Amino acid sequence: MKSDVQKLESENQKLKSSVDNLQTKVDYLEQESRRMNIEVHGVPETRNEDCEKIVKDLASFLEVDIDLKRAFRAGPMKSDRSRKILVELKSEESREAIANAAKRNEELVASRFSKSWPSKRIYINENLTGYRANLLHQTKMFAKQANYKYVWIKNYNVYMRKTEGDRAIK
């Protein structure tokens, strides 16, 4: 009887390990399928809007040429804020170009594109899987408690650094 329980416990542990490995592979494949996507946050939602035109206007403002595949609002409707715009690009170069230009531009605010929009910042982020978005959120919470100054995403990996000049932790 004891031997049977030990065998079942051992088999259960192997299955848990196998499930963990499969979840890691699925997350990797899902993230890989998003490698040419970005998310645009902070653009007010309007009736009959043209998300592709909005993204092209953003790229023009940032002085970046992009190969746009499509752009659309994603996520559930919320009364207190606008949904993100999910942007699918045709190349990783386009994704990198617009993401890097947005990070360098402090003047990327909604009111620059429409006078009726508020002067709130527009953010362009990587399109993360649920697992990686949660990991980023948890890392930011930890960093705040542990007095880490920097938390960021690069190539879909989460990094943090305590102070300027310190080595980044992945």
mmCIF file of C-alpha atoms in Angstrom, residues 6-156:
data_model
loop_
_atom_site.group_PDB
_atom_site.id
_atom_site.type_symbol
_atom_site.label_atom_id
_atom_site.label_comp_id
_atom_site.label_asym_id
_atom_site.label_seq_id
_atom_site.Cartn_x
_atom_site.Cartn_y
_atom_site.Cartn_z
ATOM 1 C CA GLN A 6 4.810 6.540 -3.331
ATOM 2 C CA LYS A 7 4.444 5.526 -6.991
ATOM 3 C CA LEU A 8 1.366 7.720 -7.370
ATOM 4 C CA GLU A 9 3.110 10.653 -5.677
ATOM 5 C CA SER A 10 6.116 10.227 -7.957
ATOM 6 C CA GLU A 11 3.912 10.006 -11.048
ATOM 7 C CA ASN A 12 1.953 13.061 -9.902
ATOM 8 C CA GLN A 13 5.203 15.031 -9.499
ATOM 9 C CA LYS A 14 6.319 14.028 -13.013
ATOM 10 C CA LEU A 15 2.957 15.101 -14.435
ATOM 11 C CA LYS A 16 3.182 18.471 -12.656
ATOM 12 C CA SER A 17 6.639 18.986 -14.106
ATOM 13 C CA SER A 18 5.387 18.047 -17.562
ATOM 14 C CA VAL A 19 2.459 20.486 -17.275
ATOM 15 C CA ASP A 20 4.852 23.268 -16.195
ATOM 16 C CA ASN A 21 7.063 22.575 -19.213
ATOM 17 C CA LEU A 22 4.070 22.616 -21.555
ATOM 18 C CA GLN A 23 2.785 25.884 -20.069
ATOM 19 C CA THR A 24 6.210 27.450 -20.621
ATOM 20 C CA LYS A 25 6.243 26.269 -24.237
ATOM 21 C CA VAL A 26 2.690 27.524 -24.868
ATOM 22 C CA ASP A 27 3.557 30.935 -23.395
ATOM 23 C CA TYR A 28 6.683 31.124 -25.559
ATOM 24 C CA LEU A 29 4.719 30.235 -28.705
ATOM 25 C CA GLU A 30 1.926 32.676 -27.835
ATOM 26 C CA GLN A 31 4.456 35.455 -27.212
ATOM 27 C CA GLU A 32 6.265 34.584 -30.434
ATOM 28 C CA SER A 33 2.973 34.967 -32.327
ATOM 29 C CA ARG A 34 2.753 38.527 -30.922
ATOM 30 C CA ARG A 35 6.315 39.532 -31.831
ATOM 31 C CA MET A 36 5.182 42.056 -34.442
ATOM 32 C CA ASN A 37 2.408 43.568 -32.297
ATOM 33 C CA ILE A 38 2.266 46.644 -30.091
ATOM 34 C CA GLU A 39 -0.401 48.119 -27.851
ATOM 35 C CA VAL A 40 -1.336 51.800 -27.862
ATOM 36 C CA HIS A 41 -2.812 53.073 -24.581
ATOM 37 C CA GLY A 42 -4.264 56.480 -23.805
ATOM 38 C CA VAL A 43 -6.053 57.266 -27.080
ATOM 39 C CA PRO A 44 -9.655 58.307 -26.322
ATOM 40 C CA GLU A 45 -12.263 56.079 -27.924
ATOM 41 C CA THR A 46 -14.687 57.739 -30.338
ATOM 42 C CA ARG A 47 -17.624 56.511 -32.389
ATOM 43 C CA ASN A 48 -16.752 55.378 -35.938
ATOM 44 C CA GLU A 49 -13.040 55.886 -35.343
ATOM 45 C CA ASP A 50 -10.427 54.596 -37.764
ATOM 46 C CA CYS A 51 -7.773 52.888 -35.630
ATOM 47 C CA GLU A 52 -5.482 52.377 -38.612
ATOM 48 C CA LYS A 53 -5.533 56.126 -39.338
ATOM 49 C CA ILE A 54 -4.836 56.877 -35.672
ATOM 50 C CA VAL A 55 -1.796 54.581 -35.728
ATOM 51 C CA LYS A 56 -0.554 56.069 -39.010
ATOM 52 C CA ASP A 57 -0.923 59.566 -37.515
ATOM 53 C CA LEU A 58 1.047 58.473 -34.436
ATOM 54 C CA ALA A 59 3.806 57.039 -36.632
ATOM 55 C CA SER A 60 3.893 60.218 -38.703
ATOM 56 C CA PHE A 61 4.144 62.358 -35.560
ATOM 57 C CA LEU A 62 7.006 60.140 -34.353
ATOM 58 C CA GLU A 63 8.625 60.418 -37.803
ATOM 59 C CA VAL A 64 8.656 56.645 -38.236
ATOM 60 C CA ASP A 65 7.762 54.614 -41.311
ATOM 61 C CA ILE A 66 5.739 51.527 -40.422
ATOM 62 C CA ASP A 67 4.306 48.598 -42.335
ATOM 63 C CA LEU A 68 0.833 48.356 -40.815
ATOM 64 C CA LYS A 69 -1.106 45.118 -41.153
ATOM 65 C CA ARG A 70 -4.144 46.168 -39.086
ATOM 66 C CA ALA A 71 -5.182 48.047 -35.958
ATOM 67 C CA PHE A 72 -8.266 47.673 -33.787
ATOM 68 C CA ARG A 73 -9.600 48.216 -30.267
ATOM 69 C CA ALA A 74 -9.145 45.217 -28.001
ATOM 70 C CA GLY A 75 -10.517 44.242 -24.631
ATOM 71 C CA PRO A 76 -13.832 44.777 -22.896
ATOM 72 C CA MET A 77 -15.593 48.151 -23.039
ATOM 73 C CA LYS A 78 -15.076 50.213 -19.887
ATOM 74 C CA SER A 79 -16.941 53.355 -18.973
ATOM 75 C CA ASP A 80 -14.017 54.914 -17.097
ATOM 76 C CA ARG A 81 -11.295 54.551 -19.760
ATOM 77 C CA SER A 82 -10.652 53.792 -23.392
ATOM 78 C CA ARG A 83 -9.641 50.360 -24.593
ATOM 79 C CA LYS A 84 -6.168 49.793 -25.952
ATOM 80 C CA ILE A 85 -5.505 49.763 -29.678
ATOM 81 C CA LEU A 86 -3.873 46.505 -30.730
ATOM 82 C CA VAL A 87 -1.565 47.082 -33.680
ATOM 83 C CA GLU A 88 -0.343 44.282 -35.919
ATOM 84 C CA LEU A 89 2.671 45.261 -37.988
ATOM 85 C CA LYS A 90 4.258 43.454 -40.917
ATOM 86 C CA SER A 91 7.793 43.489 -39.532
ATOM 87 C CA GLU A 92 9.704 43.471 -36.275
ATOM 88 C CA GLU A 93 11.640 46.472 -37.571
ATOM 89 C CA SER A 94 8.412 48.500 -37.669
ATOM 90 C CA ARG A 95 7.574 47.386 -34.131
ATOM 91 C CA GLU A 96 11.016 48.341 -32.837
ATOM 92 C CA ALA A 97 11.030 51.674 -34.673
ATOM 93 C CA ILE A 98 7.698 52.916 -33.324
ATOM 94 C CA ALA A 99 8.307 51.560 -29.798
ATOM 95 C CA ASN A 100 11.742 53.191 -29.557
ATOM 96 C CA ALA A 101 10.525 56.496 -31.009
ATOM 97 C CA ALA A 102 7.623 56.604 -28.535
ATOM 98 C CA LYS A 103 9.942 56.032 -25.563
ATOM 99 C CA ARG A 104 12.123 58.965 -26.611
ATOM 100 C CA ASN A 105 9.224 61.355 -27.246
ATOM 101 C CA GLU A 106 7.909 63.194 -24.186
ATOM 102 C CA GLU A 107 5.329 65.097 -26.262
ATOM 103 C CA LEU A 108 3.238 62.084 -27.252
ATOM 104 C CA VAL A 109 -0.071 63.303 -25.808
ATOM 105 C CA ALA A 110 -3.597 62.727 -27.084
ATOM 106 C CA SER A 111 -4.428 66.429 -27.519
ATOM 107 C CA ARG A 112 -1.813 66.690 -30.300
ATOM 108 C CA PHE A 113 -4.053 64.541 -32.499
ATOM 109 C CA SER A 114 -7.456 66.023 -31.671
ATOM 110 C CA LYS A 115 -8.301 69.238 -29.845
ATOM 111 C CA SER A 116 -11.218 67.500 -28.139
ATOM 112 C CA TRP A 117 -8.908 64.920 -26.545
ATOM 113 C CA PRO A 118 -7.277 65.493 -23.144
ATOM 114 C CA SER A 119 -3.588 66.311 -22.718
ATOM 115 C CA LYS A 120 -2.838 62.836 -21.400
ATOM 116 C CA ARG A 121 0.187 60.786 -22.381
ATOM 117 C CA ILE A 122 -0.119 58.079 -25.031
ATOM 118 C CA TYR A 123 1.895 54.938 -24.297
ATOM 119 C CA ILE A 124 3.123 52.352 -26.767
ATOM 120 C CA ASN A 125 3.918 48.982 -25.191
ATOM 121 C CA GLU A 126 4.865 45.479 -26.219
ATOM 122 C CA ASN A 127 1.902 43.113 -26.615
ATOM 123 C CA LEU A 128 2.516 40.650 -23.769
ATOM 124 C CA THR A 129 0.857 37.325 -23.025
ATOM 125 C CA GLY A 130 -1.295 37.134 -19.910
ATOM 126 C CA TYR A 131 1.469 35.289 -18.064
ATOM 127 C CA ARG A 132 4.119 37.893 -18.925
ATOM 128 C CA ALA A 133 1.792 40.830 -18.213
ATOM 129 C CA ASN A 134 1.082 39.328 -14.784
ATOM 130 C CA LEU A 135 4.809 38.745 -14.235
ATOM 131 C CA LEU A 136 5.492 42.407 -15.069
ATOM 132 C CA HIS A 137 2.753 43.538 -12.666
ATOM 133 C CA GLN A 138 4.070 41.309 -9.848
ATOM 134 C CA THR A 139 7.630 42.507 -10.495
ATOM 135 C CA LYS A 140 6.533 46.151 -10.302
ATOM 136 C CA MET A 141 4.776 45.484 -6.989
ATOM 137 C CA PHE A 142 7.880 43.756 -5.595
ATOM 138 C CA ALA A 143 10.158 46.511 -6.908
ATOM 139 C CA LYS A 144 8.074 49.167 -5.186
ATOM 140 C CA GLN A 145 8.251 47.340 -1.843
ATOM 141 C CA ALA A 146 11.980 46.588 -2.199
ATOM 142 C CA ASN A 147 12.852 50.119 -3.391
ATOM 143 C CA TYR A 148 13.936 49.154 -6.887
ATOM 144 C CA LYS A 149 13.977 52.192 -9.127
ATOM 145 C CA TYR A 150 13.637 50.578 -12.567
ATOM 146 C CA VAL A 151 11.416 47.840 -14.009
ATOM 147 C CA TRP A 152 11.115 47.329 -17.746
ATOM 148 C CA ILE A 153 10.382 44.915 -20.579
ATOM 149 C CA LYS A 154 12.822 44.210 -23.378
ATOM 150 C CA ASN A 155 12.277 41.496 -25.953
ATOM 151 C CA TYR A 156 9.411 40.199 -23.810
#
